[in-house]
Structures are given as C-alpha cells and as structure tokens.
Amino acid sequence: MDATGDVILVQGGGSVAATRQTSRTMKRTANLQERLQEKSQAVGERADAVVAPLHGGAGGESELADKAGKSQMLEDASGNNVSLMWTMLRAMLHETSTQLMDEQKKMLERLWDALMGNQRMTTQMMGEQLEMVRQLQQEVQAVEESRKVDELRRLHEQFTRQLRVMREQMSEQIRTTREQTTEQLKIIREQIARNFEQMRLQVMKEVGIVQGQAAEEIRQAKEELKQAREEMQQAKEEISQMKEQLNTIAGSISSGAQTSPQPSYADVARTPPTSQPSNVRTLSSMRITPSSFTDTLFCAIDTSRVSEEDRGKAQVGEVRQAIEEKVRAREGGQPNWRCAAVVKDVRNEDRIKVVCRDEAELQLVREAAERTMVKGVRVLRDQLYPVKVDGANRTAVLDSSGNILPGAAEALGKENVVTIAKM
C-alpha cells in the first residue's frame, strides 16, 4: 500500500496563515506475503520415494515400512502447518486493524488541534482590533473640540467597516475550513475502508492458495503412501519368488553334484578320436546357469538418459502404473491385469526390470513400455551373455576341419533351453 499525505491550509486576517501537514504511511503487506511463502515452502517439502535394492530376507520389508511411516508423518505435519498459518493470519489481521484505527484517531486529533489553533489566532486578532477601536475612541473624545473630529469619526467608521468585513471573512474561512475538514475526513474514511477491504481480499486469496497447495500436498502424500504399500506387496511377492528360485538353484546344484565322476586319464586315452565316450558328461549337464533362473522372462528398461526434471516420472511405481494402464486400455484386454513384478536392477540403478509370466506377456509389456515411456527411456532388447563350457566333446560340435557342424547350435540351444546367437 503506497504512502499518502494530507495537507490542511487555514488563512485569515491579512497575511496571517497557519499550515499543518500530516503524513500517514500504511505498512506494506510484504511481510505477510513472505510469511505465507515460507509456510507454503515448508508444506511443499517432502521426501522422494526411492525403492531400495532388494538384498533378500526381511530387510527390504522393514525399509518399505519405514517409508510408509514417513509418508504418514508428512501428512500429519501438513495439517499442523495449515492450522498454524490460520492462527498467524488472524493475529496479523487483528494487528493491522488496530494500527489503522490508531492512525485514524491520531489524524483526527491533529486536525482538531489545527482548527482550535486557527480559532485562537482569530480571537487574538479580534481582541487586538477591538483594542485599536477603543484607542481611537479615546483619541476622538480627546480631540472632540478640535478640527479633526470629523476625520477621526470617519476613521472610526472606516475601521468599523473593516472590522465587520474581517469578521465576515473570518467566519467564511472558518466555515470553509470546517467543510474541507469534514470532506477530507470522509475521503480518509472511504480510503481506509477500501484499503482494508483490498487487504482482506488479498489475505483470503492467499489463504485459498495455501489451502489448495496444502490439499495437493496431502493428496500426493496419500498417493505416495498407496504406492509404497503396493511396492511393499510387490517386494513380498518378489521375495517369495526369489526364495523359490534359490530353492530351485540349490536343488539343481545338489543334483549336478551327484552326476558321474570325472573320467581318468587312462579312460580318455583309450577313447577313439571319432567316438563319443559314454562316461563323459554332455553339454547339458555342464550348464552354468540353472534352467529355473534362465526361464525368468523380463523386459529391461534403461533410464540413464532421462533428464533431471523427468526423473520423478521414471521411477518404479510410475513405470508400473503406466504399463498397467496401457495394457488395460487395449481392446479386448484384461481390466484387472497387473504386472508380475517391477524391480530395479541390483547391478545397475538406472535399469528397471518388468518380470513377465510368458513370452506373449513379454511382447505385450514391451509394446506398452515403448508407447508410454518418457523422453530418454529406452526398452532394451535381448542381450547376449558369453558362456564358456568345459568338458564338451569336440566331435559333437566340430568336424575334422574345425568348422562348426550344421545344426549344432540349434541342437545345443534346444538341449540347454537357450537361444545361441554365435559359437
């Protein structure tokens, strides 16, 4: 609110003039705006939801439970901040109203003092003129018998006329001053009322903005809490799947340890170069990765090229929600379809794995991910993994010239339940 000033001028009796100037400055609402902005920033602070890598066991479950509790605490803190801001706004509004009333009262007192000072000056001037009239009367009485009686009488009449004119002028000036003072007081009251109404509307508008922001923060906190619960459920499912996989791996290792013993040097030496020994294990028994582990299908999504402002859209929960919505929206799709599991790669934090149930679901997830991902996200293709196999019979893979036999790659891939790209 800009500063305003009022000036009152009162004139009377020749060169006599009284001037009084009052200045009134309204406090700005910058402090109120700064406080509201500080409270909005305090309400806007919240913790980013990050799903920690699963290391197995009950550790992942406890971390997700802690994040869910933090989201609940953020929701309670937002409600407390809104109540505190309401209390501060009421106190500031009451303080501003009291200050405006005090300034109005001081201005009225200054105007009244100026009016009374003008009246005192007028009374003093009239007393001085009356004293002059009495002196003239004495002079007239002293020289009644002289030749100046007529002139003195004329002067007396002239002074009387001047006094009457001065009285009329003074009365007119007093009346004009009163009217001006009344009009100025009316204008001041209207201006104060307008300023107070503008301040009230501005405060209500800012309070509405703060309430909207607080409601949005509470809604986001609820969504994050819901997402944390879903991720906790996913983590439980993934832990159970990992336990099953570990059990399967342990069974495969134990069964592989019970295979036939290694042939001796004499047995190998007696074996003809063109025949296949019966006691040598086949390539299928020397697989490095168990079939239960390689059968797990997943779609790999790379987020390393996503910009910092879009990082929030490339998290595990957002990726899962986007893929599920796209798959459900397909024509003839399942309205209640859900991903089997969506986790971060333990070895690479910038990669997300979407576990699929079968090949058809894998293809469906890839198509949905390519259409719904944000800028910078890439859907990775099948990657090749080098595998070295020891103890295989060369005659089953290579001919006498050292070239790979036709159909050897297909046979080995079928036997080991893998796709061999290059040998």
GROMACS .gro file of C-alpha atoms in nm:
model
  423
    1MET     CA    1   0.000   0.000   0.000
    2ASP     CA    2   0.150   0.338  -0.103
    3ALA     CA    3   0.210   0.620   0.145
    4THR     CA    4  -0.044   0.910   0.136
    5GLY     CA    5  -0.025   1.260   0.284
    6ASP     CA    6  -0.290   1.520   0.377
    7VAL     CA    7  -0.222   1.898   0.392
    8ILE     CA    8  -0.460   2.150   0.563
    9LEU     CA    9  -0.420   2.526   0.498
   10VAL     CA   10  -0.612   2.787   0.701
   11GLN     CA   11  -0.580   3.161   0.620
   12GLY     CA   12  -0.732   3.463   0.782
   13GLY     CA   13  -0.669   3.831   0.854
   14GLY     CA   14  -0.430   3.981   0.606
   15SER     CA   15  -0.100   3.794   0.595
   16VAL     CA   16  -0.168   3.558   0.888
   17ALA     CA   17  -0.155   3.194   0.777
   18ALA     CA   18  -0.146   2.860   0.961
   19THR     CA   19  -0.026   2.548   0.787
   20ARG     CA   20  -0.030   2.195   0.920
   21GLN     CA   21   0.079   1.890   0.734
   22THR     CA   22   0.022   1.535   0.836
   23SER     CA   23   0.169   1.227   0.680
   24ARG     CA   24   0.033   0.880   0.710
   25THR     CA   25   0.212   0.566   0.586
   26MET     CA   26   0.045   0.235   0.555
   27LYS     CA   27   0.257  -0.074   0.620
   28ARG     CA   28   0.314  -0.292   0.322
   29THR     CA   29   0.193  -0.647   0.302
   30ALA     CA   30   0.537  -0.777   0.202
   31ASN     CA   31   0.592  -0.935   0.544
   32LEU     CA   32   0.260  -1.116   0.512
   33GLN     CA   33   0.348  -1.244   0.167
   34GLU     CA   34   0.693  -1.360   0.282
   35ARG     CA   35   0.546  -1.550   0.575
   36LEU     CA   36   0.287  -1.715   0.351
   37GLN     CA   37   0.557  -1.815   0.103
   38GLU     CA   38   0.774  -1.958   0.382
   39LYS     CA   39   0.482  -2.167   0.509
   40SER     CA   40   0.400  -2.283   0.155
   41GLN     CA   41   0.760  -2.397   0.107
   42ALA     CA   42   0.754  -2.572   0.445
   43VAL     CA   43   0.437  -2.757   0.346
   44GLY     CA   44   0.584  -2.831  -0.003
   45GLU     CA   45   0.889  -3.015   0.136
   46ARG     CA   46   0.855  -3.392   0.119
   47ALA     CA   47   1.081  -3.692   0.086
   48ASP     CA   48   1.128  -3.852  -0.258
   49ALA     CA   49   1.007  -4.207  -0.271
   50VAL     CA   50   1.301  -4.433  -0.353
   51VAL     CA   51   1.274  -4.809  -0.363
   52ALA     CA   52   1.599  -4.955  -0.224
   53PRO     CA   53   1.753  -5.261  -0.391
   54LEU     CA   54   1.637  -5.589  -0.253
   55HIS     CA   55   1.911  -5.791  -0.086
   56GLY     CA   56   1.679  -6.072   0.029
   57GLY     CA   57   1.520  -6.154   0.364
   58ALA     CA   58   1.322  -5.918   0.589
   59GLY     CA   59   1.550  -5.611   0.529
   60GLY     CA   60   1.354  -5.489   0.223
   61GLU     CA   61   1.023  -5.516   0.407
   62SER     CA   62   1.144  -5.303   0.701
   63GLU     CA   63   1.274  -5.026   0.470
   64LEU     CA   64   0.942  -5.005   0.285
   65ALA     CA   65   0.753  -4.998   0.614
   66ASP     CA   66   0.971  -4.705   0.730
   67LYS     CA   67   0.893  -4.514   0.410
   68ALA     CA   68   0.522  -4.570   0.458
   69GLY     CA   69   0.551  -4.429   0.812
   70LYS     CA   70   0.738  -4.125   0.686
   71SER     CA   71   0.462  -4.053   0.435
   72GLN     CA   72   0.203  -4.068   0.719
   73MET     CA   73   0.412  -3.826   0.928
   74LEU     CA   74   0.433  -3.587   0.628
   75GLU     CA   75   0.054  -3.588   0.602
   76ASP     CA   76   0.014  -3.502   0.975
   77ALA     CA   77   0.277  -3.225   0.952
   78SER     CA   78   0.091  -3.069   0.656
   79GLY     CA   79  -0.231  -3.048   0.860
   80ASN     CA   80  -0.049  -2.888   1.156
   81ASN     CA   81   0.113  -2.628   0.925
   82VAL     CA   82  -0.228  -2.525   0.785
   83SER     CA   83  -0.369  -2.470   1.139
   84LEU     CA   84  -0.062  -2.266   1.238
   85MET     CA   85  -0.094  -2.048   0.927
   86TRP     CA   86  -0.464  -1.977   1.004
   87THR     CA   87  -0.370  -1.860   1.356
   88MET     CA   88  -0.091  -1.634   1.225
   89LEU     CA   89  -0.321  -1.478   0.960
   90ARG     CA   90  -0.591  -1.396   1.220
   91ALA     CA   91  -0.332  -1.234   1.451
   92MET     CA   92  -0.183  -1.027   1.168
   93LEU     CA   93  -0.532  -0.914   1.053
   94HIS     CA   94  -0.623  -0.801   1.408
   95GLU     CA   95  -0.290  -0.617   1.443
   96THR     CA   96  -0.340  -0.435   1.109
   97SER     CA   97  -0.696  -0.327   1.203
   98THR     CA   98  -0.576  -0.188   1.540
   99GLN     CA   99  -0.295   0.005   1.374
  100LEU     CA  100  -0.533   0.160   1.117
  101MET     CA  101  -0.772   0.275   1.392
  102ASP     CA  102  -0.484   0.429   1.591
  103GLU     CA  103  -0.359   0.620   1.288
  104GLN     CA  104  -0.711   0.748   1.212
  105LYS     CA  105  -0.751   0.866   1.572
  106LYS     CA  106  -0.415   1.048   1.563
  107MET     CA  107  -0.509   1.221   1.237
  108LEU     CA  108  -0.841   1.342   1.381
  109GLU     CA  109  -0.658   1.480   1.686
  110ARG     CA  110  -0.412   1.669   1.464
  111LEU     CA  111  -0.697   1.817   1.258
  112TRP     CA  112  -0.880   1.924   1.574
  113ASP     CA  113  -0.563   2.089   1.714
  114ALA     CA  114  -0.518   2.281   1.387
  115LEU     CA  115  -0.881   2.402   1.396
  116MET     CA  116  -0.853   2.517   1.759
  117GLY     CA  117  -0.525   2.697   1.682
  118ASN     CA  118  -0.693   2.889   1.400
  119GLN     CA  119  -0.979   2.988   1.628
  120ARG     CA  120  -0.736   3.113   1.894
  121MET     CA  121  -0.549   3.321   1.637
  122THR     CA  122  -0.879   3.468   1.515
  123THR     CA  123  -0.985   3.559   1.869
  124GLN     CA  124  -0.649   3.722   1.935
  125MET     CA  125  -0.674   3.929   1.617
  126MET     CA  126  -1.026   4.043   1.706
  127GLY     CA  127  -0.905   4.145   2.054
  128GLU     CA  128  -0.624   4.349   1.906
  129GLN     CA  129  -0.860   4.524   1.669
  130LEU     CA  130  -1.107   4.598   1.949
  131GLU     CA  131  -0.821   4.746   2.146
  132MET     CA  132  -0.738   4.966   1.849
  133VAL     CA  133  -1.101   5.077   1.829
  134ARG     CA  134  -1.101   5.172   2.197
  135GLN     CA  135  -0.784   5.372   2.149
  136LEU     CA  136  -0.940   5.553   1.855
  137GLN     CA  137  -1.247   5.629   2.062
  138GLN     CA  138  -1.026   5.777   2.333
  139GLU     CA  139  -0.848   5.988   2.076
  140VAL     CA  140  -1.182   6.103   1.934
  141GLN     CA  141  -1.301   6.203   2.281
  142ALA     CA  142  -0.972   6.385   2.345
  143VAL     CA  143  -0.993   6.594   2.027
  144GLU     CA  144  -1.373   6.635   2.004
  145GLU     CA  145  -1.339   7.007   2.011
  146SER     CA  146  -1.063   7.012   1.754
  147ARG     CA  147  -1.082   7.029   1.382
  148LYS     CA  148  -1.001   6.660   1.347
  149VAL     CA  149  -1.326   6.533   1.497
  150ASP     CA  150  -1.478   6.464   1.161
  151GLU     CA  151  -1.168   6.289   1.036
  152LEU     CA  152  -1.150   6.074   1.347
  153ARG     CA  153  -1.512   5.982   1.311
  154ARG     CA  154  -1.451   5.892   0.952
  155LEU     CA  155  -1.157   5.677   1.055
  156HIS     CA  156  -1.369   5.515   1.323
  157GLU     CA  157  -1.634   5.430   1.069
  158GLN     CA  158  -1.370   5.303   0.830
  159PHE     CA  159  -1.217   5.078   1.096
  160THR     CA  160  -1.562   4.960   1.195
  161ARG     CA  161  -1.637   4.864   0.838
  162GLN     CA  162  -1.302   4.690   0.808
  163LEU     CA  163  -1.366   4.503   1.130
  164ARG     CA  164  -1.706   4.391   1.006
  165VAL     CA  165  -1.557   4.279   0.676
  166MET     CA  166  -1.280   4.095   0.859
  167ARG     CA  167  -1.534   3.924   1.081
  168GLU     CA  168  -1.732   3.814   0.779
  169GLN     CA  169  -1.416   3.690   0.604
  170MET     CA  170  -1.305   3.505   0.915
  171SER     CA  171  -1.645   3.341   0.954
  172GLU     CA  172  -1.641   3.238   0.589
  173GLN     CA  173  -1.290   3.096   0.622
  174ILE     CA  174  -1.386   2.905   0.936
  175ARG     CA  175  -1.691   2.762   0.762
  176THR     CA  176  -1.485   2.668   0.456
  177THR     CA  177  -1.220   2.509   0.678
  178ARG     CA  178  -1.482   2.304   0.857
  179GLU     CA  179  -1.632   2.186   0.530
  180GLN     CA  180  -1.289   2.094   0.393
  181THR     CA  181  -1.200   1.911   0.713
  182THR     CA  182  -1.528   1.719   0.706
  183GLU     CA  183  -1.480   1.629   0.339
  184GLN     CA  184  -1.120   1.520   0.397
  185LEU     CA  185  -1.225   1.306   0.693
  186LYS     CA  186  -1.490   1.144   0.476
  187ILE     CA  187  -1.237   1.074   0.200
  188ILE     CA  188  -0.991   0.931   0.454
  189ARG     CA  189  -1.258   0.701   0.596
  190GLU     CA  190  -1.352   0.579   0.247
  191GLN     CA  191  -0.987   0.524   0.156
  192ILE     CA  192  -0.921   0.331   0.479
  193ALA     CA  193  -1.230   0.118   0.416
  194ARG     CA  194  -1.117   0.043   0.058
  195ASN     CA  195  -0.764  -0.040   0.169
  196PHE     CA  196  -0.894  -0.265   0.445
  197GLU     CA  197  -1.125  -0.446   0.201
  198GLN     CA  198  -0.842  -0.492  -0.050
  199MET     CA  199  -0.617  -0.627   0.223
  200ARG     CA  200  -0.889  -0.865   0.340
  201LEU     CA  201  -0.949  -0.992  -0.015
  202GLN     CA  202  -0.576  -1.037  -0.072
  203VAL     CA  203  -0.537  -1.227   0.254
  204MET     CA  204  -0.834  -1.451   0.171
  205LYS     CA  205  -0.694  -1.514  -0.177
  206GLU     CA  206  -0.351  -1.608  -0.040
  207VAL     CA  207  -0.515  -1.828   0.224
  208GLY     CA  208  -0.711  -2.002  -0.053
  209ILE     CA  209  -0.389  -2.060  -0.248
  210VAL     CA  210  -0.217  -2.200   0.060
  211GLN     CA  211  -0.514  -2.426   0.129
  212GLY     CA  212  -0.509  -2.553  -0.230
  213GLN     CA  213  -0.136  -2.623  -0.210
  214ALA     CA  214  -0.178  -2.799   0.123
  215ALA     CA  215  -0.462  -3.012  -0.017
  216GLU     CA  216  -0.249  -3.101  -0.320
  217GLU     CA  217   0.043  -3.198  -0.095
  218ILE     CA  218  -0.187  -3.413   0.119
  219ARG     CA  219  -0.324  -3.582  -0.194
  220GLN     CA  220   0.028  -3.651  -0.320
  221ALA     CA  221   0.127  -3.787   0.021
  222LYS     CA  222  -0.172  -4.021   0.014
  223GLU     CA  223  -0.079  -4.137  -0.337
  224GLU     CA  224   0.280  -4.196  -0.228
  225LEU     CA  225   0.157  -4.391   0.074
  226LYS     CA  226  -0.063  -4.603  -0.152
  227GLN     CA  227   0.227  -4.654  -0.391
  228ALA     CA  228   0.456  -4.753  -0.102
  229ARG     CA  229   0.203  -5.010   0.009
  230GLU     CA  230   0.182  -5.150  -0.343
  231GLU     CA  231   0.559  -5.163  -0.366
  232MET     CA  232   0.572  -5.340  -0.030
  233GLN     CA  233   0.331  -5.600  -0.166
  234GLN     CA  234   0.545  -5.633  -0.477
  235ALA     CA  235   0.854  -5.673  -0.263
  236LYS     CA  236   0.687  -5.952  -0.069
  237GLU     CA  237   0.595  -6.127  -0.393
  238GLU     CA  238   0.948  -6.080  -0.528
  239ILE     CA  239   1.099  -6.217  -0.206
  240SER     CA  240   0.880  -6.524  -0.229
  241GLN     CA  241   0.978  -6.568  -0.596
  242MET     CA  242   1.346  -6.526  -0.509
  243LYS     CA  243   1.313  -6.786  -0.234
  244GLU     CA  244   1.159  -7.030  -0.480
  245GLN     CA  245   1.434  -6.957  -0.732
  246LEU     CA  246   1.703  -7.005  -0.469
  247ASN     CA  247   1.547  -7.335  -0.367
  248THR     CA  248   1.539  -7.442  -0.732
  249ILE     CA  249   1.902  -7.336  -0.780
  250ALA     CA  250   2.007  -7.523  -0.467
  251GLY     CA  251   1.825  -7.834  -0.592
  252SER     CA  252   1.990  -7.806  -0.932
  253ILE     CA  253   2.334  -7.767  -0.775
  254SER     CA  254   2.282  -8.067  -0.546
  255SER     CA  255   2.156  -8.278  -0.836
  256GLY     CA  256   2.451  -8.171  -1.051
  257ALA     CA  257   2.694  -8.270  -0.775
  258GLN     CA  258   2.560  -8.628  -0.785
  259THR     CA  259   2.650  -8.686  -1.153
  260SER     CA  260   2.902  -8.939  -1.272
  261PRO     CA  261   3.267  -8.888  -1.164
  262GLN     CA  262   3.532  -8.742  -1.390
  263PRO     CA  263   3.693  -8.998  -1.625
  264SER     CA  264   4.052  -9.088  -1.560
  265TYR     CA  265   4.339  -9.014  -1.795
  266ALA     CA  266   4.354  -9.377  -1.899
  267ASP     CA  267   3.985  -9.378  -1.993
  268VAL     CA  268   4.030  -9.067  -2.206
  269ALA     CA  269   4.342  -9.207  -2.371
  270ARG     CA  270   4.165  -9.532  -2.466
  271THR     CA  271   3.874  -9.343  -2.625
  272PRO     CA  272   3.899  -9.335  -3.010
  273PRO     CA  273   3.911  -8.984  -3.159
  274THR     CA  274   3.598  -9.039  -3.370
  275SER     CA  275   3.380  -9.190  -3.098
  276GLN     CA  276   3.192  -9.028  -2.812
  277PRO     CA  277   3.274  -9.171  -2.466
  278SER     CA  278   2.978  -9.293  -2.267
  279ASN     CA  279   3.112  -9.173  -1.935
  280VAL     CA  280   3.174  -8.811  -2.049
  281ARG     CA  281   2.904  -8.570  -1.945
  282THR     CA  282   2.709  -8.396  -2.219
  283LEU     CA  283   2.693  -8.022  -2.261
  284SER     CA  284   2.351  -8.015  -2.096
  285SER     CA  285   2.499  -8.142  -1.768
  286MET     CA  286   2.761  -7.864  -1.768
  287ARG     CA  287   2.524  -7.567  -1.784
  288ILE     CA  288   2.640  -7.278  -1.574
  289THR     CA  289   2.300  -7.119  -1.519
  290PRO     CA  290   2.009  -7.333  -1.390
  291SER     CA  291   1.706  -7.358  -1.617
  292SER     CA  292   1.477  -7.218  -1.350
  293PHE     CA  293   1.683  -6.899  -1.343
  294THR     CA  294   1.714  -6.854  -1.719
  295ASP     CA  295   1.341  -6.920  -1.768
  296THR     CA  296   1.255  -6.596  -1.582
  297LEU     CA  297   1.134  -6.355  -1.853
  298PHE     CA  298   1.165  -5.981  -1.804
  299CYS     CA  299   1.165  -5.659  -2.004
  300ALA     CA  300   1.466  -5.435  -1.927
  301ILE     CA  301   1.410  -5.057  -1.930
  302ASP     CA  302   1.708  -4.816  -1.925
  303THR     CA  303   1.655  -4.473  -1.756
  304SER     CA  304   2.015  -4.343  -1.766
  305ARG     CA  305   1.936  -4.085  -2.037
  306VAL     CA  306   1.634  -3.930  -1.861
  307SER     CA  307   1.676  -3.560  -1.769
  308GLU     CA  308   1.674  -3.448  -1.406
  309GLU     CA  309   1.331  -3.279  -1.428
  310ASP     CA  310   1.176  -3.604  -1.561
  311ARG     CA  311   1.343  -3.832  -1.303
  312GLY     CA  312   1.026  -3.846  -1.097
  313LYS     CA  313   0.834  -3.995  -1.393
  314ALA     CA  314   1.091  -4.273  -1.444
  315GLN     CA  315   1.062  -4.441  -1.103
  316VAL     CA  316   0.949  -4.798  -1.043
  317GLY     CA  317   0.596  -4.705  -0.931
  318GLU     CA  318   0.533  -4.467  -1.223
  319VAL     CA  319   0.665  -4.721  -1.477
  320ARG     CA  320   0.443  -4.995  -1.334
  321GLN     CA  321   0.134  -4.772  -1.333
  322ALA     CA  322   0.193  -4.652  -1.692
  323ILE     CA  323   0.239  -5.006  -1.828
  324GLU     CA  324  -0.066  -5.142  -1.644
  325GLU     CA  325  -0.288  -4.855  -1.766
  326LYS     CA  326  -0.172  -4.905  -2.126
  327VAL     CA  327  -0.228  -5.281  -2.117
  328ARG     CA  328  -0.572  -5.247  -1.957
  329ALA     CA  329  -0.674  -4.991  -2.219
  330ARG     CA  330  -0.602  -5.232  -2.506
  331GLU     CA  331  -0.902  -5.354  -2.699
  332GLY     CA  332  -1.009  -5.690  -2.561
  333GLY     CA  333  -0.756  -5.661  -2.274
  334GLN     CA  334  -0.800  -5.758  -1.912
  335PRO     CA  335  -0.938  -5.472  -1.697
  336ASN     CA  336  -0.770  -5.607  -1.380
  337TRP     CA  337  -0.434  -5.702  -1.533
  338ARG     CA  338  -0.125  -5.632  -1.318
  339CYS     CA  339   0.248  -5.674  -1.369
  340ALA     CA  340   0.401  -5.980  -1.208
  341ALA     CA  341   0.682  -5.771  -1.057
  342VAL     CA  342   0.867  -5.445  -1.130
  343VAL     CA  343   1.209  -5.408  -0.963
  344LYS     CA  344   1.533  -5.217  -1.005
  345ASP     CA  345   1.839  -5.395  -1.134
  346VAL     CA  346   2.070  -5.474  -0.843
  347ARG     CA  347   2.383  -5.420  -1.053
  348ASN     CA  348   2.261  -5.106  -1.234
  349GLU     CA  349   2.043  -4.848  -1.058
  350ASP     CA  350   1.943  -4.691  -1.391
  351ARG     CA  351   1.769  -5.007  -1.515
  352ILE     CA  352   1.423  -5.137  -1.427
  353LYS     CA  353   1.312  -5.497  -1.482
  354VAL     CA  354   0.948  -5.581  -1.555
  355VAL     CA  355   0.906  -5.954  -1.481
  356CYS     CA  356   0.668  -6.133  -1.722
  357ARG     CA  357   0.481  -6.462  -1.694
  358ASP     CA  358   0.527  -6.585  -2.053
  359GLU     CA  359   0.651  -6.481  -2.399
  360ALA     CA  360   0.316  -6.330  -2.500
  361GLU     CA  361   0.307  -6.112  -2.190
  362LEU     CA  362   0.669  -6.010  -2.251
  363GLN     CA  363   0.585  -5.888  -2.601
  364LEU     CA  364   0.277  -5.708  -2.467
  365VAL     CA  365   0.479  -5.532  -2.196
  366ARG     CA  366   0.744  -5.423  -2.448
  367GLU     CA  367   0.485  -5.266  -2.677
  368ALA     CA  368   0.317  -5.086  -2.386
  369ALA     CA  369   0.651  -4.961  -2.250
  370GLU     CA  370   0.762  -4.822  -2.587
  371ARG     CA  371   0.439  -4.617  -2.616
  372THR     CA  372   0.418  -4.487  -2.260
  373MET     CA  373   0.776  -4.407  -2.161
  374VAL     CA  374   0.902  -4.050  -2.103
  375LYS     CA  375   1.176  -3.888  -2.307
  376GLY     CA  376   1.513  -4.060  -2.260
  377VAL     CA  377   1.377  -4.402  -2.152
  378ARG     CA  378   1.483  -4.699  -2.366
  379VAL     CA  379   1.339  -5.050  -2.384
  380LEU     CA  380   1.642  -5.280  -2.415
  381ARG     CA  381   1.646  -5.577  -2.650
  382ASP     CA  382   1.757  -5.929  -2.559
  383GLN     CA  383   2.121  -5.921  -2.453
  384LEU     CA  384   2.383  -6.183  -2.527
  385TYR     CA  385   2.577  -6.345  -2.244
  386PRO     CA  386   2.909  -6.522  -2.317
  387VAL     CA  387   2.928  -6.875  -2.169
  388LYS     CA  388   3.236  -7.097  -2.164
  389VAL     CA  389   3.173  -7.472  -2.146
  390ASP     CA  390   3.448  -7.715  -2.048
  391GLY     CA  391   3.448  -8.090  -2.096
  392ALA     CA  392   3.240  -8.097  -2.418
  393ASN     CA  393   3.313  -8.347  -2.693
  394ARG     CA  394   3.466  -8.166  -2.993
  395THR     CA  395   3.336  -8.427  -3.237
  396ALA     CA  396   2.978  -8.338  -3.138
  397VAL     CA  397   3.034  -7.974  -3.235
  398LEU     CA  398   3.323  -7.952  -3.487
  399ASP     CA  399   3.411  -8.153  -3.794
  400SER     CA  400   3.758  -8.275  -3.888
  401SER     CA  401   3.842  -7.934  -4.041
  402GLY     CA  402   3.748  -7.744  -3.723
  403ASN     CA  403   3.426  -7.596  -3.862
  404ILE     CA  404   3.101  -7.596  -3.668
  405LEU     CA  405   2.873  -7.878  -3.773
  406PRO     CA  406   2.538  -7.777  -3.930
  407GLY     CA  407   2.259  -7.782  -3.674
  408ALA     CA  408   2.499  -7.794  -3.378
  409ALA     CA  409   2.390  -7.453  -3.247
  410GLU     CA  410   2.021  -7.540  -3.273
  411ALA     CA  411   2.074  -7.877  -3.104
  412LEU     CA  412   2.276  -7.730  -2.818
  413GLY     CA  413   2.027  -7.447  -2.772
  414LYS     CA  414   1.736  -7.686  -2.760
  415GLU     CA  415   1.921  -7.918  -2.523
  416ASN     CA  416   2.010  -7.631  -2.284
  417VAL     CA  417   1.681  -7.437  -2.328
  418VAL     CA  418   1.862  -7.124  -2.455
  419THR     CA  419   1.900  -6.933  -2.781
  420ILE     CA  420   2.256  -6.949  -2.912
  421ALA     CA  421   2.346  -6.648  -3.124
  422LYS     CA  422   2.711  -6.727  -3.201
  423MET     CA  423   2.957  -7.006  -3.130
   0.00000   0.00000   0.00000
